[in-house]
Coordinates of N, CA and C in Angstrom, one line a residue:
A95 N 0.8 -1.2 0.0 CA 0.0 0.0 0.0 C 0.9 1.3 0.0
G96 N 2.0 1.2 0.6 CA 2.8 2.4 0.8 C 3.3 3.0 -0.5
R97 N 3.6 2.2 -1.5 CA 4.1 2.8 -2.8 C 3.0 3.5 -3.5
F98 N 1.8 3.1 -3.3 CA 0.7 3.7 -4.0 C 0.4 5.2 -3.5
I99 N 0.7 5.4 -2.3 CA 0.5 6.7 -1.7 C 1.8 7.4 -1.2
E100 N 2.9 6.8 -1.6 CA 4.2 7.3 -1.2 C 4.3 7.5 0.3
Q101 N 3.9 6.5 1.0 CA 3.9 6.6 2.5 C 4.2 5.2 3.0
E102 N 5.5 5.0 3.4 CA 5.9 3.6 3.7 C 5.9 3.4 5.2
H103 N 5.6 4.3 6.1 CA 5.5 4.1 7.5 C 4.1 4.2 8.1
I104 N 3.2 3.6 7.4 CA 1.8 3.7 7.8 C 1.5 3.2 9.2
G105 N 2.1 2.1 9.6 CA 1.9 1.5 10.9 C 2.3 2.5 12.0
A106 N 3.4 3.2 11.9 CA 3.8 4.2 12.8 C 2.8 5.4 12.9
L107 N 2.4 5.8 11.7 CA 1.4 6.9 11.6 C 0.1 6.5 12.3
I108 N -0.4 5.3 12.1 CA -1.6 4.9 12.8 C -1.4 4.8 14.3
A109 N -0.3 4.3 14.7 CA 0.0 4.2 16.2 C 0.0 5.6 16.8
D110 N 0.6 6.6 16.0 CA 0.7 7.9 16.5 C -0.7 8.6 16.6
Y111 N -1.5 8.5 15.5 CA -2.8 9.1 15.4 C -3.8 8.5 16.4
S112 N -3.6 7.2 16.7 CA -4.5 6.5 17.7 C -4.1 6.7 19.1
G113 N -2.9 7.3 19.4 CA -2.5 7.5 20.7 C -1.7 6.4 21.3
L114 N -1.4 5.3 20.5 CA -0.6 4.2 21.0 C 0.8 4.5 21.2
A115 N 1.3 5.4 20.3 CA 2.8 5.7 20.3 C 3.2 6.4 21.6
R116 N 2.3 7.2 22.2 CA 2.7 7.9 23.5 C 2.9 6.9 24.6
D117 N 2.4 5.7 24.5 CA 2.6 4.7 25.5 C 3.7 3.8 25.1
H118 N 4.4 4.1 24.1 CA 5.6 3.3 23.6 C 5.2 1.9 23.2
I119 N 4.0 1.8 22.6 CA 3.5 0.5 22.1 C 4.1 0.4 20.7
P120 N 4.8 -0.7 20.3 CA 5.4 -0.8 19.0 C 4.4 -1.0 17.9
A121 N 4.8 -0.5 16.7 CA 4.0 -0.7 15.5 C 4.9 -1.5 14.5
T122 N 4.3 -2.5 13.9 CA 5.1 -3.3 13.0 C 4.4 -3.4 11.7
R123 N 5.1 -3.2 10.6 CA 4.6 -3.3 9.3 C 4.9 -4.7 8.7
I124 N 3.8 -5.4 8.2 CA 4.0 -6.7 7.5 C 3.8 -6.5 6.0
E125 N 4.7 -6.9 5.2 CA 4.6 -6.8 3.8 C 4.8 -8.1 3.1
A126 N 3.8 -8.6 2.4 CA 3.9 -9.9 1.7 C 3.0 -9.9 0.5
A127 N 3.0 -8.8 -0.2 CA 2.2 -8.7 -1.5 C 0.7 -9.0 -1.2
G128 N 0.1 -10.0 -1.9 CA -1.3 -10.3 -1.7 C -1.5 -11.1 -0.4
A129 N -0.5 -11.5 0.3 CA -0.7 -12.3 1.5 C -0.5 -11.5 2.8
S130 N -0.3 -10.1 2.7 CA 0.0 -9.3 3.8 C -1.0 -9.4 4.9
G131 N -2.3 -9.4 4.6 CA -3.4 -9.4 5.6 C -3.3 -10.7 6.4
G132 N -3.2 -11.9 5.7 CA -3.1 -13.2 6.4 C -1.9 -13.3 7.2
L133 N -0.8 -12.8 6.7 CA 0.5 -12.9 7.5 C 0.4 -12.0 8.7
A134 N -0.2 -10.8 8.6 CA -0.4 -9.9 9.7 C -1.2 -10.6 10.8
L135 N -2.3 -11.2 10.4 CA -3.1 -12.0 11.4 C -2.3 -13.1 12.1
R136 N -1.5 -13.8 11.3 CA -0.6 -14.8 11.9 C 0.4 -14.2 12.9
Q137 N 1.0 -13.1 12.5 CA 2.0 -12.5 13.4 C 1.3 -12.0 14.7
G138 N 0.1 -11.5 14.6 CA -0.7 -11.1 15.8 C -1.0 -12.3 16.7
Y139 N -1.4 -13.3 16.0 CA -1.7 -14.6 16.8 C -0.5 -15.1 17.5
M140 N 0.6 -15.1 16.7 CA 1.9 -15.7 17.3 C 2.4 -14.8 18.5
A141 N 2.1 -13.5 18.4 CA 2.6 -12.6 19.5 C 1.8 -12.9 20.7
I142 N 0.5 -13.2 20.6 CA -0.3 -13.6 21.8 C 0.0 -15.0 22.2
A143 N 0.1 -15.9 21.3 CA 0.3 -17.3 21.7 C 1.7 -17.5 22.4
S144 N 2.7 -16.7 22.0 CA 4.0 -16.8 22.6 C 4.1 -16.1 23.9
G145 N 3.1 -15.4 24.3 CA 3.1 -14.6 25.5 C 3.8 -13.3 25.4
L146 N 4.3 -12.9 24.2 CA 5.0 -11.6 24.0 C 4.0 -10.5 24.3
H147 N 2.8 -10.6 23.9 CA 1.8 -9.5 24.1 C 0.5 -10.2 24.6
D148 N -0.3 -9.4 25.4 CA -1.6 -9.9 25.8 C -2.7 -9.5 24.8
I149 N -2.5 -8.3 24.2 CA -3.5 -7.7 23.2 C -2.7 -7.2 22.0
V150 N -3.2 -7.5 20.8 CA -2.6 -6.9 19.6 C -3.8 -6.3 18.8
V151 N -3.4 -5.3 17.9 CA -4.3 -4.7 17.0 C -3.7 -5.0 15.6
V152 N -4.6 -5.6 14.7 CA -4.1 -5.9 13.4 C -5.1 -5.2 12.4
G153 N -4.5 -4.5 11.5 CA -5.3 -3.7 10.5 C -4.6 -3.7 9.2
G154 N -5.3 -3.3 8.2 CA -4.7 -3.2 6.8 C -5.5 -2.3 5.9
A155 N -4.9 -1.8 4.9 CA -5.5 -1.0 3.9 C -4.8 -1.1 2.6
E156 N -5.5 -0.8 1.5 CA -4.9 -0.8 0.2 C -5.6 0.3 -0.6
K157 N -4.9 1.1 -1.2 CA -5.5 2.2 -2.1 C -4.8 2.2 -3.4
M158 N -5.4 1.7 -4.4 CA -4.8 1.7 -5.7 C -5.5 2.5 -6.8
M159 N -6.4 3.3 -6.4 CA -7.3 4.1 -7.3 C -6.7 5.4 -7.8
D160 N -5.7 5.9 -7.1 CA -5.2 7.2 -7.5 C -4.0 7.1 -8.5
V161 N -3.7 6.0 -9.0 CA -2.6 5.8 -10.0 C -3.1 5.2 -11.2
S162 N -2.4 5.4 -12.3 CA -2.9 4.7 -13.6 C -2.7 3.2 -13.5
D163 N -3.4 2.6 -14.5 CA -3.3 1.1 -14.5 C -1.8 0.7 -14.7
V164 N -1.1 1.4 -15.6 CA 0.3 1.1 -15.8 C 1.1 1.2 -14.6
A165 N 0.9 2.3 -13.8 CA 1.7 2.6 -12.6 C 1.3 1.5 -11.6
S166 N 0.0 1.1 -11.5 CA -0.4 0.1 -10.6 C 0.3 -1.3 -10.9
A167 N 0.3 -1.6 -12.2 CA 1.0 -2.9 -12.5 C 2.5 -2.8 -12.2
L168 N 3.1 -1.7 -12.4 CA 4.6 -1.6 -12.1 C 4.8 -1.7 -10.6
I169 N 3.9 -1.1 -9.8 CA 4.1 -1.1 -8.3 C 3.9 -2.6 -7.8
Q170 N 2.8 -3.2 -8.3 CA 2.5 -4.6 -7.9 C 3.6 -5.5 -8.4
S171 N 4.2 -5.3 -9.5 CA 5.3 -6.2 -10.0 C 6.5 -6.1 -9.1
S172 N 6.6 -5.0 -8.3 CA 7.8 -4.9 -7.5 C 7.9 -6.0 -6.4
A173 N 6.8 -6.7 -6.2 CA 6.7 -7.8 -5.2 C 7.2 -9.1 -5.9
A174 N 7.4 -9.1 -7.2 CA 7.8 -10.3 -7.9 C 9.3 -10.4 -7.9
D175 N 9.9 -11.5 -8.3 CA 11.3 -11.7 -8.4 C 11.8 -10.9 -9.7
Q176 N 12.5 -9.8 -9.5 CA 12.9 -8.9 -10.6 C 13.9 -9.6 -11.5
E177 N 14.7 -10.5 -11.1 CA 15.7 -11.1 -11.9 C 15.2 -12.3 -12.8
W178 N 14.2 -13.0 -12.3 CA 13.7 -14.1 -13.0 C 12.3 -13.9 -13.6
E179 N 11.4 -13.4 -12.8 CA 10.0 -13.4 -13.2 C 9.7 -12.2 -14.1
T180 N 9.9 -11.0 -13.7 CA 9.6 -9.8 -14.5 C 10.6 -9.7 -15.7
E181 N 11.8 -10.1 -15.5 CA 12.8 -10.0 -16.6 C 12.3 -10.9 -17.8
L182 N 11.6 -12.0 -17.5 CA 11.1 -12.9 -18.5 C 9.7 -12.6 -19.0
G183 N 9.2 -11.4 -18.5 CA 7.9 -10.9 -19.0 C 6.7 -11.2 -18.2
A184 N 6.9 -11.9 -17.0 CA 5.7 -12.2 -16.1 C 5.2 -10.9 -15.5
T185 N 3.9 -10.8 -15.3 CA 3.3 -9.7 -14.6 C 2.8 -10.3 -13.3
F186 N 2.5 -9.4 -12.3 CA 2.0 -9.9 -11.1 C 0.6 -10.6 -11.2
P187 N -0.3 -10.0 -12.0 CA -1.6 -10.7 -12.3 C -1.4 -12.0 -12.9
S188 N -0.4 -12.1 -13.8 CA -0.2 -13.4 -14.5 C 0.4 -14.4 -13.5
L189 N 1.2 -14.0 -12.6 CA 1.7 -14.9 -11.6 C 0.6 -15.4 -10.6
H190 N -0.3 -14.5 -10.3 CA -1.5 -15.0 -9.5 C -2.3 -16.0 -10.2
A191 N -2.4 -15.8 -11.5 CA -3.2 -16.8 -12.4 C -2.6 -18.2 -12.4
L192 N -1.3 -18.2 -12.2 CA -0.6 -19.5 -12.3 C -1.0 -20.4 -11.1

């Protein structure tokens, strides 16, 4: 989501705006292309299951409407392997189709 709005520290901003930062509560960003939401839930679960935290907040957002289709495809393709996949002509939508 960060590359679409040129804001890569969204977790810290949300922690600050919600008042969590003043209590020194950590904010963590999870990035895993189309699997970010699922991985964030897993990380939250693991933090509780391990006893590291008693309560976690997991959230996510994606905003792709303010860029052109070409820009969107380029941004999404940055999650692919640049040396093998995109170099050989694969696009991120085509990789999901596989």
